[in-house]
C-alpha cells in the first residue's frame, strides 16, 4: 500500500507578495542589483548634479578641478547617449538638482568664482534655462528631491567657518519656504525624495558621519545609520527604497535603504566621489561623472 504522505507531499506556505523582494532577490542571486556601463558624457567633470530618470536625465555644470572652476555646460541622457543642450546662465558647481525628467529640471544653489555660497536657482523647461526665486539661505553641497515645481533642499555649507547647515527649504514653483531643520547640521550629504517624504544620509561635520534622517513634510527623524560613514556622494530613490553610492573616502560602495535598515549591495565599477550626477530610483538608477583618479570623469 502506498504511503499517503509520499504521494501527497507536504503543504507549502504561499504568500501573494514577497515581504522583502530586494533582499530575497539578492539571496537568490548575488549578482542582482549590479551596475552596468552606460554611454560616457561628452565632458569629464566632478561636482556635477543631475536629476531625472535613468532614460531621461540632465547633468548641469560641475568643474574639472583645474583651469575651469565651474562649467555652464549641460548634457541630456536618453538611456543610451549624452547630448549637449542649452547651457545654464551662470557657471556653477557643487549645486543640486531636482526634476522628474530631462524636460523639467530645477538647479539649486552651488558655488562659483563670483559667489562661494549661491542662493541662485534656475529652471529648465525643455528648451531654455530661466532664473527663478532664490533660496533663503545660499549654500552648496546640499541634497535635493522632488520636481521643478515642487522641490526640497536640505543641509549644505554657507561658506562660513564651519558653515554646516541644517536648514531645509521647499519650493512651490515660485518661491522657497523654510521648514523643519535637520537634527544634524552637515554638508556633502546624499539624499532624494519629495517635499513630504525625503531621506538624507551621511555627510561631514568636519569628519564623516553615518547619520540618516527622514522628513515627513514638517519634521526630520533619525533612522538607521549607514554602514559606511562618508561624504561627497549621491543618492537616488525614496524613503522606502533608496540607494547611495560612491563617496569620500573614494570608493564605489553602494548601499540600499528599505525603509528600516541599510544593506551593502554591489559596488560601482569605478570608485569616485565629489557629488556625482544622479537620477532615477532605488532600483533603476543612473550615476555619472564625479571625481575619479585623478580629476573629473565622464563615466
PDB file of C-alpha atoms in Angstrom:
ATOM      1  CA  UNK A   1       0.000   0.000   0.000  1.00  0.00           C
ATOM      2  CA  UNK A   2       1.442   3.386  -0.962  1.00  0.00           C
ATOM      3  CA  UNK A   3       2.388   5.845   1.700  1.00  0.00           C
ATOM      4  CA  UNK A   4      -0.096   8.743   1.545  1.00  0.00           C
ATOM      5  CA  UNK A   5       2.484  11.299   2.681  1.00  0.00           C
ATOM      6  CA  UNK A   6       4.853  10.179  -0.070  1.00  0.00           C
ATOM      7  CA  UNK A   7       2.161  10.689  -2.713  1.00  0.00           C
ATOM      8  CA  UNK A   8       0.588  13.853  -1.377  1.00  0.00           C
ATOM      9  CA  UNK A   9       3.720  15.608  -0.183  1.00  0.00           C
ATOM     10  CA  UNK A  10       3.739  18.472   2.290  1.00  0.00           C
ATOM     11  CA  UNK A  11       1.813  21.705   2.180  1.00  0.00           C
ATOM     12  CA  UNK A  12       3.922  24.650   1.101  1.00  0.00           C
ATOM     13  CA  UNK A  13       3.097  28.010   2.637  1.00  0.00           C
ATOM     14  CA  UNK A  14       2.407  30.636  -0.016  1.00  0.00           C
ATOM     15  CA  UNK A  15       2.217  34.434   0.019  1.00  0.00           C
ATOM     16  CA  UNK A  16       0.684  36.781  -2.510  1.00  0.00           C
ATOM     17  CA  UNK A  17       3.737  39.070  -2.223  1.00  0.00           C
ATOM     18  CA  UNK A  18       7.335  38.678  -1.161  1.00  0.00           C
ATOM     19  CA  UNK A  19       7.685  40.725   2.063  1.00  0.00           C
ATOM     20  CA  UNK A  20      11.294  41.647   1.219  1.00  0.00           C
ATOM     21  CA  UNK A  21      11.646  41.418  -2.579  1.00  0.00           C
ATOM     22  CA  UNK A  22      15.013  43.192  -2.847  1.00  0.00           C
ATOM     23  CA  UNK A  23      16.614  41.194  -0.031  1.00  0.00           C
ATOM     24  CA  UNK A  24      15.174  37.968  -1.462  1.00  0.00           C
ATOM     25  CA  UNK A  25      16.440  38.797  -4.939  1.00  0.00           C
ATOM     26  CA  UNK A  26      19.936  39.255  -3.532  1.00  0.00           C
ATOM     27  CA  UNK A  27      19.653  35.968  -1.624  1.00  0.00           C
ATOM     28  CA  UNK A  28      18.525  34.147  -4.758  1.00  0.00           C
ATOM     29  CA  UNK A  29      21.065  35.840  -6.999  1.00  0.00           C
ATOM     30  CA  UNK A  30      24.096  37.622  -5.508  1.00  0.00           C
ATOM     31  CA  UNK A  31      24.559  39.487  -8.798  1.00  0.00           C
ATOM     32  CA  UNK A  32      21.112  41.099  -8.598  1.00  0.00           C
ATOM     33  CA  UNK A  33      21.320  44.868  -8.436  1.00  0.00           C
ATOM     34  CA  UNK A  34      24.573  45.254 -10.370  1.00  0.00           C
ATOM     35  CA  UNK A  35      25.859  48.382 -12.104  1.00  0.00           C
ATOM     36  CA  UNK A  36      26.294  48.346 -15.884  1.00  0.00           C
ATOM     37  CA  UNK A  37      28.217  50.739 -18.116  1.00  0.00           C
ATOM     38  CA  UNK A  38      26.226  53.456 -19.860  1.00  0.00           C
ATOM     39  CA  UNK A  39      27.233  55.951 -22.535  1.00  0.00           C
ATOM     40  CA  UNK A  40      30.002  58.324 -21.467  1.00  0.00           C
ATOM     41  CA  UNK A  41      29.320  62.054 -21.073  1.00  0.00           C
ATOM     42  CA  UNK A  42      30.891  64.433 -23.571  1.00  0.00           C
ATOM     43  CA  UNK A  43      32.673  66.376 -20.799  1.00  0.00           C
ATOM     44  CA  UNK A  44      34.581  64.839 -17.913  1.00  0.00           C
ATOM     45  CA  UNK A  45      33.574  66.619 -14.728  1.00  0.00           C
ATOM     46  CA  UNK A  46      33.012  66.358 -10.996  1.00  0.00           C
ATOM     47  CA  UNK A  47      30.716  68.218  -8.573  1.00  0.00           C
ATOM     48  CA  UNK A  48      28.088  67.812 -11.280  1.00  0.00           C
ATOM     49  CA  UNK A  49      24.499  67.436 -10.076  1.00  0.00           C
ATOM     50  CA  UNK A  50      21.855  65.554 -12.006  1.00  0.00           C
ATOM     51  CA  UNK A  51      18.164  64.704 -11.917  1.00  0.00           C
ATOM     52  CA  UNK A  52      15.521  62.827 -13.864  1.00  0.00           C
ATOM     53  CA  UNK A  53      15.224  59.137 -14.684  1.00  0.00           C
ATOM     54  CA  UNK A  54      17.653  56.503 -15.934  1.00  0.00           C
ATOM     55  CA  UNK A  55      16.478  57.114 -19.514  1.00  0.00           C
ATOM     56  CA  UNK A  56      15.649  60.839 -19.336  1.00  0.00           C
ATOM     57  CA  UNK A  57      18.040  62.886 -17.241  1.00  0.00           C
ATOM     58  CA  UNK A  58      20.188  66.008 -17.169  1.00  0.00           C
ATOM     59  CA  UNK A  59      23.621  66.833 -15.724  1.00  0.00           C
ATOM     60  CA  UNK A  60      24.336  70.541 -15.241  1.00  0.00           C
ATOM     61  CA  UNK A  61      27.531  72.442 -14.519  1.00  0.00           C
ATOM     62  CA  UNK A  62      30.334  70.985 -12.437  1.00  0.00           C
ATOM     63  CA  UNK A  63      34.062  71.567 -12.762  1.00  0.00           C
ATOM     64  CA  UNK A  64      37.236  69.780 -13.834  1.00  0.00           C
ATOM     65  CA  UNK A  65      39.226  70.669 -10.733  1.00  0.00           C
ATOM     66  CA  UNK A  66      41.669  72.588 -12.910  1.00  0.00           C
ATOM     67  CA  UNK A  67      41.634  75.605 -15.179  1.00  0.00           C
ATOM     68  CA  UNK A  68      37.841  75.720 -15.457  1.00  0.00           C
ATOM     69  CA  UNK A  69      36.448  76.308 -11.952  1.00  0.00           C
ATOM     70  CA  UNK A  70      32.782  75.899 -12.886  1.00  0.00           C
ATOM     71  CA  UNK A  71      31.055  74.824 -16.097  1.00  0.00           C
ATOM     72  CA  UNK A  72      27.961  76.154 -17.821  1.00  0.00           C
ATOM     73  CA  UNK A  73      27.690  73.022 -19.999  1.00  0.00           C
ATOM     74  CA  UNK A  74      24.563  70.881 -19.664  1.00  0.00           C
ATOM     75  CA  UNK A  75      24.062  67.390 -21.078  1.00  0.00           C
ATOM     76  CA  UNK A  76      20.934  65.279 -21.534  1.00  0.00           C
ATOM     77  CA  UNK A  77      20.878  61.459 -21.382  1.00  0.00           C
ATOM     78  CA  UNK A  78      18.322  59.363 -23.272  1.00  0.00           C
ATOM     79  CA  UNK A  79      19.246  55.978 -21.836  1.00  0.00           C
ATOM     80  CA  UNK A  80      21.988  55.398 -24.422  1.00  0.00           C
ATOM     81  CA  UNK A  81      23.957  58.557 -25.143  1.00  0.00           C
ATOM     82  CA  UNK A  82      24.560  62.113 -23.940  1.00  0.00           C
ATOM     83  CA  UNK A  83      23.723  65.222 -25.977  1.00  0.00           C
ATOM     84  CA  UNK A  84      24.768  68.783 -25.185  1.00  0.00           C
ATOM     85  CA  UNK A  85      21.798  71.109 -24.725  1.00  0.00           C
ATOM     86  CA  UNK A  86      21.377  74.773 -23.767  1.00  0.00           C
ATOM     87  CA  UNK A  87      23.800  75.948 -21.081  1.00  0.00           C
ATOM     88  CA  UNK A  88      22.848  77.245 -17.664  1.00  0.00           C
ATOM     89  CA  UNK A  89      23.083  81.038 -17.469  1.00  0.00           C
ATOM     90  CA  UNK A  90      25.923  81.065 -14.947  1.00  0.00           C
ATOM     91  CA  UNK A  91      28.810  78.661 -14.364  1.00  0.00           C
ATOM     92  CA  UNK A  92      28.134  76.586 -11.265  1.00  0.00           C
ATOM     93  CA  UNK A  93      29.305  73.531  -9.328  1.00  0.00           C
ATOM     94  CA  UNK A  94      28.538  71.723  -6.061  1.00  0.00           C
ATOM     95  CA  UNK A  95      24.861  72.588  -6.541  1.00  0.00           C
ATOM     96  CA  UNK A  96      21.944  70.144  -6.504  1.00  0.00           C
ATOM     97  CA  UNK A  97      19.153  69.379  -8.959  1.00  0.00           C
ATOM     98  CA  UNK A  98      15.561  68.181  -8.763  1.00  0.00           C
ATOM     99  CA  UNK A  99      13.315  67.033 -11.569  1.00  0.00           C
ATOM    100  CA  UNK A 100      11.055  64.287 -12.864  1.00  0.00           C
ATOM    101  CA  UNK A 101      12.707  64.008 -16.299  1.00  0.00           C
ATOM    102  CA  UNK A 102      15.086  65.742 -18.706  1.00  0.00           C
ATOM    103  CA  UNK A 103      12.436  68.267 -19.758  1.00  0.00           C
ATOM    104  CA  UNK A 104      11.766  69.655 -16.269  1.00  0.00           C
ATOM    105  CA  UNK A 105      14.784  70.365 -14.042  1.00  0.00           C
ATOM    106  CA  UNK A 106      15.479  72.778 -11.186  1.00  0.00           C
ATOM    107  CA  UNK A 107      19.120  73.714 -10.457  1.00  0.00           C
ATOM    108  CA  UNK A 108      19.635  74.825  -6.848  1.00  0.00           C
ATOM    109  CA  UNK A 109      22.379  76.798  -5.073  1.00  0.00           C
ATOM    110  CA  UNK A 110      26.033  75.828  -5.522  1.00  0.00           C
ATOM    111  CA  UNK A 111      29.248  77.812  -5.812  1.00  0.00           C
ATOM    112  CA  UNK A 112      31.084  79.787  -8.478  1.00  0.00           C
ATOM    113  CA  UNK A 113      34.083  82.086  -8.671  1.00  0.00           C
ATOM    114  CA  UNK A 114      31.705  85.013  -8.123  1.00  0.00           C
ATOM    115  CA  UNK A 115      29.760  83.507  -5.220  1.00  0.00           C
ATOM    116  CA  UNK A 116      31.118  80.884  -2.790  1.00  0.00           C
ATOM    117  CA  UNK A 117      27.614  80.035  -1.492  1.00  0.00           C
ATOM    118  CA  UNK A 118      24.913  80.721  -4.041  1.00  0.00           C
ATOM    119  CA  UNK A 119      21.223  81.266  -3.415  1.00  0.00           C
ATOM    120  CA  UNK A 120      20.531  81.458  -7.162  1.00  0.00           C
ATOM    121  CA  UNK A 121      18.279  78.875  -8.829  1.00  0.00           C
ATOM    122  CA  UNK A 122      17.486  78.152 -12.471  1.00  0.00           C
ATOM    123  CA  UNK A 123      14.611  76.235 -14.042  1.00  0.00           C
ATOM    124  CA  UNK A 124      14.727  74.196 -17.294  1.00  0.00           C
ATOM    125  CA  UNK A 125      11.515  73.695 -19.303  1.00  0.00           C
ATOM    126  CA  UNK A 126      12.949  71.551 -22.075  1.00  0.00           C
ATOM    127  CA  UNK A 127      14.127  74.458 -24.228  1.00  0.00           C
ATOM    128  CA  UNK A 128      15.640  77.205 -22.040  1.00  0.00           C
ATOM    129  CA  UNK A 129      17.039  77.934 -18.579  1.00  0.00           C
ATOM    130  CA  UNK A 130      15.337  80.718 -16.607  1.00  0.00           C
ATOM    131  CA  UNK A 131      16.469  82.276 -13.351  1.00  0.00           C
ATOM    132  CA  UNK A 132      13.790  81.809 -10.679  1.00  0.00           C
ATOM    133  CA  UNK A 133      13.371  82.628  -6.968  1.00  0.00           C
ATOM    134  CA  UNK A 134      16.476  82.463  -4.773  1.00  0.00           C
ATOM    135  CA  UNK A 135      16.959  80.240  -1.754  1.00  0.00           C
ATOM    136  CA  UNK A 136      16.576  81.953   1.620  1.00  0.00           C
ATOM    137  CA  UNK A 137      19.991  80.569   2.625  1.00  0.00           C
ATOM    138  CA  UNK A 138      22.709  80.452  -0.032  1.00  0.00           C
ATOM    139  CA  UNK A 139      24.706  77.210   0.170  1.00  0.00           C
ATOM    140  CA  UNK A 140      26.443  74.376  -1.640  1.00  0.00           C
ATOM    141  CA  UNK A 141      26.897  70.602  -1.102  1.00  0.00           C
ATOM    142  CA  UNK A 142      23.181  70.130  -0.439  1.00  0.00           C
ATOM    143  CA  UNK A 143      20.790  67.264  -1.238  1.00  0.00           C
ATOM    144  CA  UNK A 144      17.582  67.837  -3.181  1.00  0.00           C
ATOM    145  CA  UNK A 145      14.500  65.969  -4.316  1.00  0.00           C
ATOM    146  CA  UNK A 146      11.135  66.477  -5.960  1.00  0.00           C
ATOM    147  CA  UNK A 147      10.275  68.196  -9.231  1.00  0.00           C
ATOM    148  CA  UNK A 148      10.950  71.590 -10.781  1.00  0.00           C
ATOM    149  CA  UNK A 149       7.619  72.868  -9.432  1.00  0.00           C
ATOM    150  CA  UNK A 150       7.662  71.103  -6.050  1.00  0.00           C
ATOM    151  CA  UNK A 151      11.184  70.611  -4.690  1.00  0.00           C
ATOM    152  CA  UNK A 152      13.049  70.258  -1.414  1.00  0.00           C
ATOM    153  CA  UNK A 153      16.669  71.031  -0.495  1.00  0.00           C
ATOM    154  CA  UNK A 154      18.462  70.264   2.765  1.00  0.00           C
ATOM    155  CA  UNK A 155      21.788  70.769   4.574  1.00  0.00           C
ATOM    156  CA  UNK A 156      24.920  72.169   2.874  1.00  0.00           C
ATOM    157  CA  UNK A 157      27.500  74.838   3.711  1.00  0.00           C
ATOM    158  CA  UNK A 158      27.111  78.616   3.658  1.00  0.00           C
ATOM    159  CA  UNK A 159      30.890  79.059   3.156  1.00  0.00           C
ATOM    160  CA  UNK A 160      31.461  80.398   6.674  1.00  0.00           C
ATOM    161  CA  UNK A 161      33.623  78.520   9.163  1.00  0.00           C
ATOM    162  CA  UNK A 162      32.495  75.857   9.874  1.00  0.00           C
ATOM    163  CA  UNK A 163      29.342  76.688   7.880  1.00  0.00           C
ATOM    164  CA  UNK A 164      27.467  73.386   8.263  1.00  0.00           C
ATOM    165  CA  UNK A 165      23.737  73.824   7.682  1.00  0.00           C
ATOM    166  CA  UNK A 166      20.613  72.078   8.998  1.00  0.00           C
ATOM    167  CA  UNK A 167      18.270  74.365   7.033  1.00  0.00           C
ATOM    168  CA  UNK A 168      15.581  72.734   4.880  1.00  0.00           C
ATOM    169  CA  UNK A 169      13.584  74.646   2.257  1.00  0.00           C
ATOM    170  CA  UNK A 170      10.712  73.684  -0.025  1.00  0.00           C
ATOM    171  CA  UNK A 171       9.855  75.146  -3.452  1.00  0.00           C
ATOM    172  CA  UNK A 172       6.285  75.654  -4.712  1.00  0.00           C
ATOM    173  CA  UNK A 173       7.124  76.705  -8.254  1.00  0.00           C
ATOM    174  CA  UNK A 174       7.659  80.376  -7.444  1.00  0.00           C
ATOM    175  CA  UNK A 175       9.333  80.768  -4.027  1.00  0.00           C
ATOM    176  CA  UNK A 176      11.265  78.941  -1.292  1.00  0.00           C
ATOM    177  CA  UNK A 177       9.950  78.480   2.263  1.00  0.00           C
ATOM    178  CA  UNK A 178      11.970  77.351   5.274  1.00  0.00           C
ATOM    179  CA  UNK A 179      10.595  74.314   7.059  1.00  0.00           C
ATOM    180  CA  UNK A 180      11.822  71.918   9.785  1.00  0.00           C
ATOM    181  CA  UNK A 181      15.595  71.748  10.293  1.00  0.00           C
ATOM    182  CA  UNK A 182      17.669  68.582  10.170  1.00  0.00           C
ATOM    183  CA  UNK A 183      18.720  67.190  13.555  1.00  0.00           C
ATOM    184  CA  UNK A 184      22.385  67.117  12.443  1.00  0.00           C
ATOM    185  CA  UNK A 185      23.811  70.108  10.551  1.00  0.00           C
ATOM    186  CA  UNK A 186      26.207  68.922   7.817  1.00  0.00           C
ATOM    187  CA  UNK A 187      27.281  69.233   4.194  1.00  0.00           C
ATOM    188  CA  UNK A 188      28.128  66.942   1.266  1.00  0.00           C
ATOM    189  CA  UNK A 189      25.246  64.575   2.021  1.00  0.00           C
ATOM    190  CA  UNK A 190      23.339  62.136  -0.190  1.00  0.00           C
ATOM    191  CA  UNK A 191      19.566  62.084  -0.440  1.00  0.00           C
ATOM    192  CA  UNK A 192      16.394  62.106  -2.505  1.00  0.00           C
ATOM    193  CA  UNK A 193      12.625  62.152  -2.147  1.00  0.00           C
ATOM    194  CA  UNK A 194       9.792  64.669  -2.182  1.00  0.00           C
ATOM    195  CA  UNK A 195       8.608  67.673  -0.173  1.00  0.00           C
ATOM    196  CA  UNK A 196       6.662  65.335   2.128  1.00  0.00           C
ATOM    197  CA  UNK A 197       8.916  62.266   2.156  1.00  0.00           C
ATOM    198  CA  UNK A 198      12.678  62.747   1.856  1.00  0.00           C
ATOM    199  CA  UNK A 199      15.703  60.842   3.133  1.00  0.00           C
ATOM    200  CA  UNK A 200      19.269  62.130   3.604  1.00  0.00           C
ATOM    201  CA  UNK A 201      22.342  60.269   4.800  1.00  0.00           C
ATOM    202  CA  UNK A 202      25.989  60.742   5.671  1.00  0.00           C
ATOM    203  CA  UNK A 203      27.900  63.943   5.034  1.00  0.00           C
ATOM    204  CA  UNK A 204      30.576  65.703   7.032  1.00  0.00           C
ATOM    205  CA  UNK A 205      30.652  67.803  10.185  1.00  0.00           C
ATOM    206  CA  UNK A 206      34.437  68.067   9.984  1.00  0.00           C
ATOM    207  CA  UNK A 207      34.624  64.278   9.946  1.00  0.00           C
ATOM    208  CA  UNK A 208      32.464  61.753   8.119  1.00  0.00           C
ATOM    209  CA  UNK A 209      29.118  60.808   9.657  1.00  0.00           C
ATOM    210  CA  UNK A 210      26.776  57.866   9.035  1.00  0.00           C
ATOM    211  CA  UNK A 211      23.619  59.570  10.358  1.00  0.00           C
ATOM    212  CA  UNK A 212      20.429  59.166   8.294  1.00  0.00           C
ATOM    213  CA  UNK A 213      17.214  61.152   8.656  1.00  0.00           C
ATOM    214  CA  UNK A 214      13.773  61.077   7.034  1.00  0.00           C
ATOM    215  CA  UNK A 215      11.388  64.004   6.521  1.00  0.00           C
ATOM    216  CA  UNK A 216       7.578  63.774   6.723  1.00  0.00           C
ATOM    217  CA  UNK A 217       6.720  67.231   5.433  1.00  0.00           C
ATOM    218  CA  UNK A 218       7.352  69.068   8.695  1.00  0.00           C
ATOM    219  CA  UNK A 219       9.992  67.340  10.842  1.00  0.00           C
ATOM    220  CA  UNK A 220      13.089  65.174  10.488  1.00  0.00           C
ATOM    221  CA  UNK A 221      13.519  61.855  12.325  1.00  0.00           C
ATOM    222  CA  UNK A 222      16.751  59.925  12.757  1.00  0.00           C
ATOM    223  CA  UNK A 223      16.673  56.396  11.332  1.00  0.00           C
ATOM    224  CA  UNK A 224      19.257  53.619  10.956  1.00  0.00           C
ATOM    225  CA  UNK A 225      22.832  54.706  10.226  1.00  0.00           C
ATOM    226  CA  UNK A 226      24.729  53.946   7.038  1.00  0.00           C
ATOM    227  CA  UNK A 227      27.160  51.035   7.250  1.00  0.00           C
ATOM    228  CA  UNK A 228      29.960  53.265   5.938  1.00  0.00           C
ATOM    229  CA  UNK A 229      30.260  56.903   7.060  1.00  0.00           C
ATOM    230  CA  UNK A 230      31.202  59.135   4.107  1.00  0.00           C
ATOM    231  CA  UNK A 231      30.611  62.433   2.332  1.00  0.00           C
ATOM    232  CA  UNK A 232      30.715  63.798  -1.238  1.00  0.00           C
ATOM    233  CA  UNK A 233      28.416  61.055  -2.527  1.00  0.00           C
ATOM    234  CA  UNK A 234      24.951  60.822  -4.125  1.00  0.00           C
ATOM    235  CA  UNK A 235      21.614  59.104  -3.720  1.00  0.00           C
ATOM    236  CA  UNK A 236      18.518  58.209  -5.723  1.00  0.00           C
ATOM    237  CA  UNK A 237      15.148  56.876  -4.654  1.00  0.00           C
ATOM    238  CA  UNK A 238      12.602  57.275  -1.875  1.00  0.00           C
ATOM    239  CA  UNK A 239      12.302  56.937   1.897  1.00  0.00           C
ATOM    240  CA  UNK A 240      11.466  53.240   1.499  1.00  0.00           C
ATOM    241  CA  UNK A 241      13.842  52.351  -1.344  1.00  0.00           C
ATOM    242  CA  UNK A 242      16.930  54.490  -1.892  1.00  0.00           C
ATOM    243  CA  UNK A 243      20.496  53.784  -2.920  1.00  0.00           C
ATOM    244  CA  UNK A 244      23.566  55.865  -2.133  1.00  0.00           C
ATOM    245  CA  UNK A 245      26.844  55.380  -3.930  1.00  0.00           C
ATOM    246  CA  UNK A 246      30.467  56.469  -4.098  1.00  0.00           C
ATOM    247  CA  UNK A 247      31.841  58.987  -1.635  1.00  0.00           C
ATOM    248  CA  UNK A 248      34.897  60.065   0.274  1.00  0.00           C
ATOM    249  CA  UNK A 249      36.957  58.053   1.164  1.00  0.00           C
ATOM    250  CA  UNK A 250      36.786  57.464  -2.599  1.00  0.00           C
ATOM    251  CA  UNK A 251      35.023  54.199  -3.389  1.00  0.00           C
ATOM    252  CA  UNK A 252      32.327  52.577  -5.484  1.00  0.00           C
ATOM    253  CA  UNK A 253      30.492  51.457  -2.356  1.00  0.00           C
ATOM    254  CA  UNK A 254      26.719  51.259  -2.751  1.00  0.00           C
ATOM    255  CA  UNK A 255      24.094  50.844  -0.038  1.00  0.00           C
ATOM    256  CA  UNK A 256      20.327  50.330  -0.200  1.00  0.00           C
ATOM    257  CA  UNK A 257      17.792  51.511   2.409  1.00  0.00           C
ATOM    258  CA  UNK A 258      14.495  49.591   2.514  1.00  0.00           C
ATOM    259  CA  UNK A 259      12.625  51.794   4.956  1.00  0.00           C
ATOM    260  CA  UNK A 260      14.178  50.317   8.092  1.00  0.00           C
ATOM    261  CA  UNK A 261      17.858  49.440   7.542  1.00  0.00           C
ATOM    262  CA  UNK A 262      20.812  49.856   5.190  1.00  0.00           C
ATOM    263  CA  UNK A 263      22.366  46.908   3.319  1.00  0.00           C
ATOM    264  CA  UNK A 264      25.556  46.907   1.293  1.00  0.00           C
ATOM    265  CA  UNK A 265      24.945  45.877  -2.304  1.00  0.00           C
ATOM    266  CA  UNK A 266      27.155  45.609  -5.387  1.00  0.00           C
ATOM    267  CA  UNK A 267      29.741  48.359  -5.848  1.00  0.00           C
ATOM    268  CA  UNK A 268      30.133  50.609  -8.867  1.00  0.00           C
ATOM    269  CA  UNK A 269      32.987  49.534 -11.144  1.00  0.00           C
ATOM    270  CA  UNK A 270      34.719  52.935 -10.877  1.00  0.00           C
ATOM    271  CA  UNK A 271      35.450  54.410  -7.442  1.00  0.00           C
ATOM    272  CA  UNK A 272      34.616  58.122  -7.291  1.00  0.00           C
ATOM    273  CA  UNK A 273      33.484  60.955  -5.068  1.00  0.00           C
ATOM    274  CA  UNK A 274      32.677  64.686  -5.137  1.00  0.00           C
ATOM    275  CA  UNK A 275      28.971  64.934  -5.862  1.00  0.00           C
ATOM    276  CA  UNK A 276      28.258  62.550  -8.728  1.00  0.00           C
ATOM    277  CA  UNK A 277      25.379  63.239 -11.076  1.00  0.00           C
ATOM    278  CA  UNK A 278      22.430  61.045 -10.138  1.00  0.00           C
ATOM    279  CA  UNK A 279      18.981  60.189 -11.440  1.00  0.00           C
ATOM    280  CA  UNK A 280      16.338  57.513 -11.143  1.00  0.00           C
ATOM    281  CA  UNK A 281      15.128  55.351  -8.271  1.00  0.00           C
ATOM    282  CA  UNK A 282      16.488  52.886  -5.740  1.00  0.00           C
ATOM    283  CA  UNK A 283      16.214  50.053  -8.255  1.00  0.00           C
ATOM    284  CA  UNK A 284      16.643  51.803 -11.635  1.00  0.00           C
ATOM    285  CA  UNK A 285      19.326  54.438 -11.193  1.00  0.00           C
ATOM    286  CA  UNK A 286      21.930  56.403 -13.141  1.00  0.00           C
ATOM    287  CA  UNK A 287      25.286  57.743 -11.900  1.00  0.00           C
ATOM    288  CA  UNK A 288      27.562  59.973 -13.958  1.00  0.00           C
ATOM    289  CA  UNK A 289      30.787  61.929 -13.584  1.00  0.00           C
ATOM    290  CA  UNK A 290      32.389  62.589 -10.238  1.00  0.00           C
ATOM    291  CA  UNK A 291      35.995  62.688  -9.125  1.00  0.00           C
ATOM    292  CA  UNK A 292      37.968  59.664 -10.326  1.00  0.00           C
ATOM    293  CA  UNK A 293      41.718  59.266 -10.054  1.00  0.00           C
ATOM    294  CA  UNK A 294      42.704  61.926 -10.796  1.00  0.00           C
ATOM    295  CA  UNK A 295      40.160  64.656 -11.614  1.00  0.00           C
ATOM    296  CA  UNK A 296      36.690  64.572 -13.120  1.00  0.00           C
ATOM    297  CA  UNK A 297      35.453  61.603 -15.125  1.00  0.00           C
ATOM    298  CA  UNK A 298      32.929  61.243 -17.936  1.00  0.00           C
ATOM    299  CA  UNK A 299      31.955  57.660 -16.945  1.00  0.00           C
TER     300      UNK A 299
END
